[in-house]
Amino acid sequence: MALAWVLLLGALLGAAHGGWHMDKLAERKLCADTDCSHPISIAVAVQDYVAPDCRFLHVQRGQILYVFSKLKGRGRLFWGGSVQGDYYGEQPARLGYFPSSVVQESHYLKPGKVDVKTDRWDFYCP
């Protein structure tokens, strides 16, 4: 019973702070710079993708995405970036992960050759 209260309290405190940390998808990522603040490329979605949780982006075919990172290791099938376009209406672009298989890179902006360690904020859900 005490364990249930501790788990409930932890969940409530996490929600009170406005977000929570999810499991890491990978330990390392490739970026264009050490802060992963410059896009590597621009990609076009070739198919729809429904995000399984808050770490990921919903993607609709034809949307433009800016690719900021490419996960390495066990998460290598996922890229990090932002979706542009009408999908979010008046809201600003969202950052998240999506499978590399649902997009096709159309413009290369800067080589993604900087190896960066991921941290818990890379997989934070607002």
mmCIF file of C-alpha atoms in Angstrom:
data_model
loop_
_atom_site.group_PDB
_atom_site.id
_atom_site.type_symbol
_atom_site.label_atom_id
_atom_site.label_comp_id
_atom_site.label_asym_id
_atom_site.label_seq_id
_atom_site.Cartn_x
_atom_site.Cartn_y
_atom_site.Cartn_z
ATOM 1 C CA MET A 1 0.000 0.000 0.000
ATOM 2 C CA ALA A 2 2.835 2.419 0.855
ATOM 3 C CA LEU A 3 4.450 1.734 -2.514
ATOM 4 C CA ALA A 4 1.212 2.660 -4.273
ATOM 5 C CA TRP A 5 1.158 6.019 -2.447
ATOM 6 C CA VAL A 6 4.772 6.711 -3.364
ATOM 7 C CA LEU A 7 4.060 5.941 -7.048
ATOM 8 C CA LEU A 8 0.911 8.079 -7.017
ATOM 9 C CA LEU A 9 2.728 10.979 -5.348
ATOM 10 C CA GLY A 10 5.556 10.753 -7.892
ATOM 11 C CA ALA A 11 3.086 10.816 -10.770
ATOM 12 C CA LEU A 12 1.279 13.822 -9.310
ATOM 13 C CA LEU A 13 4.504 15.739 -8.728
ATOM 14 C CA GLY A 14 5.617 15.013 -12.301
ATOM 15 C CA ALA A 15 2.300 16.274 -13.654
ATOM 16 C CA ALA A 16 2.491 19.372 -11.447
ATOM 17 C CA HIS A 17 5.791 20.326 -13.052
ATOM 18 C CA GLY A 18 4.178 20.198 -16.490
ATOM 19 C CA GLY A 19 5.912 17.167 -17.992
ATOM 20 C CA TRP A 20 7.808 13.946 -17.512
ATOM 21 C CA HIS A 21 10.877 12.143 -18.747
ATOM 22 C CA MET A 22 10.401 9.125 -20.997
ATOM 23 C CA ASP A 23 12.805 6.278 -21.724
ATOM 24 C CA LYS A 24 15.779 7.158 -23.883
ATOM 25 C CA LEU A 25 15.543 5.985 -27.470
ATOM 26 C CA ALA A 26 19.346 6.139 -27.924
ATOM 27 C CA GLU A 27 22.503 7.141 -26.075
ATOM 28 C CA ARG A 28 23.986 9.185 -28.944
ATOM 29 C CA LYS A 29 22.879 11.246 -31.930
ATOM 30 C CA LEU A 30 24.417 12.917 -34.963
ATOM 31 C CA CYS A 31 23.868 16.660 -35.351
ATOM 32 C CA ALA A 32 25.137 19.556 -37.451
ATOM 33 C CA ASP A 33 26.547 21.311 -34.359
ATOM 34 C CA THR A 34 27.182 20.527 -30.690
ATOM 35 C CA ASP A 35 23.849 22.046 -29.609
ATOM 36 C CA CYS A 36 21.846 20.334 -32.371
ATOM 37 C CA SER A 37 20.359 23.752 -33.086
ATOM 38 C CA HIS A 38 21.089 23.899 -36.827
ATOM 39 C CA PRO A 39 19.041 21.694 -39.165
ATOM 40 C CA ILE A 40 20.875 18.970 -41.042
ATOM 41 C CA SER A 41 18.299 18.788 -43.809
ATOM 42 C CA ILE A 42 14.767 19.450 -44.980
ATOM 43 C CA ALA A 43 12.619 16.392 -45.637
ATOM 44 C CA VAL A 44 9.185 15.702 -47.074
ATOM 45 C CA ALA A 45 6.876 13.113 -45.507
ATOM 46 C CA VAL A 46 6.154 10.311 -47.962
ATOM 47 C CA GLN A 47 3.576 8.673 -45.695
ATOM 48 C CA ASP A 48 1.508 9.346 -42.582
ATOM 49 C CA TYR A 49 2.836 8.428 -39.137
ATOM 50 C CA VAL A 50 0.803 8.342 -35.924
ATOM 51 C CA ALA A 51 2.948 9.110 -32.882
ATOM 52 C CA PRO A 52 2.833 6.341 -30.233
ATOM 53 C CA ASP A 53 3.637 8.761 -27.386
ATOM 54 C CA CYS A 54 4.652 12.352 -26.653
ATOM 55 C CA ARG A 55 8.298 11.889 -27.709
ATOM 56 C CA PHE A 56 7.205 11.489 -31.313
ATOM 57 C CA LEU A 57 5.589 13.721 -33.921
ATOM 58 C CA HIS A 58 2.413 13.041 -35.862
ATOM 59 C CA VAL A 59 3.353 13.330 -39.507
ATOM 60 C CA GLN A 60 1.077 13.657 -42.520
ATOM 61 C CA ARG A 61 2.129 12.835 -46.049
ATOM 62 C CA GLY A 62 3.415 15.924 -47.859
ATOM 63 C CA GLN A 63 4.425 17.813 -44.718
ATOM 64 C CA ILE A 64 7.813 19.510 -44.552
ATOM 65 C CA LEU A 65 10.103 18.503 -41.678
ATOM 66 C CA TYR A 66 13.367 20.020 -40.529
ATOM 67 C CA VAL A 67 15.800 17.289 -39.429
ATOM 68 C CA PHE A 68 17.967 18.394 -36.474
ATOM 69 C CA SER A 69 19.371 15.043 -35.336
ATOM 70 C CA LYS A 70 19.701 11.407 -36.316
ATOM 71 C CA LEU A 71 19.761 8.916 -33.459
ATOM 72 C CA LYS A 72 22.529 6.316 -33.344
ATOM 73 C CA GLY A 73 22.718 2.799 -31.962
ATOM 74 C CA ARG A 74 19.462 1.089 -31.039
ATOM 75 C CA GLY A 75 17.466 4.227 -31.937
ATOM 76 C CA ARG A 76 19.103 4.721 -35.341
ATOM 77 C CA LEU A 77 15.809 4.367 -37.201
ATOM 78 C CA PHE A 78 14.546 7.635 -35.698
ATOM 79 C CA TRP A 79 15.367 11.232 -36.522
ATOM 80 C CA GLY A 80 14.611 14.303 -34.452
ATOM 81 C CA GLY A 81 13.133 17.422 -35.914
ATOM 82 C CA SER A 82 10.149 19.670 -36.346
ATOM 83 C CA VAL A 83 7.027 19.463 -38.486
ATOM 84 C CA GLN A 84 6.081 22.511 -40.490
ATOM 85 C CA GLY A 85 2.793 23.308 -42.175
ATOM 86 C CA ASP A 86 -0.914 23.473 -41.472
ATOM 87 C CA TYR A 87 -1.184 20.391 -39.256
ATOM 88 C CA TYR A 88 -0.737 22.330 -36.014
ATOM 89 C CA GLY A 89 -2.729 25.349 -37.197
ATOM 90 C CA GLU A 90 -1.775 28.489 -35.328
ATOM 91 C CA GLN A 91 0.519 26.620 -32.929
ATOM 92 C CA PRO A 92 4.307 26.898 -33.296
ATOM 93 C CA ALA A 93 6.211 23.955 -34.760
ATOM 94 C CA ARG A 94 6.686 21.007 -32.414
ATOM 95 C CA LEU A 95 9.935 19.123 -31.874
ATOM 96 C CA GLY A 96 10.004 15.346 -31.650
ATOM 97 C CA TYR A 97 11.080 12.093 -33.241
ATOM 98 C CA PHE A 98 9.797 10.282 -36.310
ATOM 99 C CA PRO A 99 10.928 7.208 -38.257
ATOM 100 C CA SER A 100 13.424 8.024 -40.979
ATOM 101 C CA SER A 101 11.460 5.675 -43.250
ATOM 102 C CA VAL A 102 8.437 8.029 -43.444
ATOM 103 C CA VAL A 103 10.408 10.933 -44.939
ATOM 104 C CA GLN A 104 12.648 11.650 -47.894
ATOM 105 C CA GLU A 105 15.392 14.229 -47.508
ATOM 106 C CA SER A 106 15.020 16.885 -50.197
ATOM 107 C CA HIS A 107 17.615 19.540 -49.249
ATOM 108 C CA TYR A 108 20.847 18.991 -47.354
ATOM 109 C CA LEU A 109 21.727 22.047 -45.291
ATOM 110 C CA LYS A 110 24.717 21.107 -43.139
ATOM 111 C CA PRO A 111 26.426 17.737 -42.604
ATOM 112 C CA GLY A 112 25.217 15.818 -39.563
ATOM 113 C CA LYS A 113 28.629 14.628 -38.452
ATOM 114 C CA VAL A 114 28.872 15.914 -34.862
ATOM 115 C CA ASP A 115 28.449 12.996 -32.441
ATOM 116 C CA VAL A 116 26.504 14.206 -29.362
ATOM 117 C CA LYS A 117 25.482 12.322 -26.227
ATOM 118 C CA THR A 118 21.727 12.381 -25.584
ATOM 119 C CA ASP A 119 20.460 13.417 -22.176
ATOM 120 C CA ARG A 120 17.166 13.086 -20.350
ATOM 121 C CA TRP A 121 15.883 16.346 -21.846
ATOM 122 C CA ASP A 122 16.055 14.839 -25.331
ATOM 123 C CA PHE A 123 13.131 12.592 -24.399
ATOM 124 C CA TYR A 124 11.147 14.952 -22.186
ATOM 125 C CA CYS A 125 7.396 15.182 -22.724
ATOM 126 C CA PRO A 126 5.826 18.597 -22.109
#
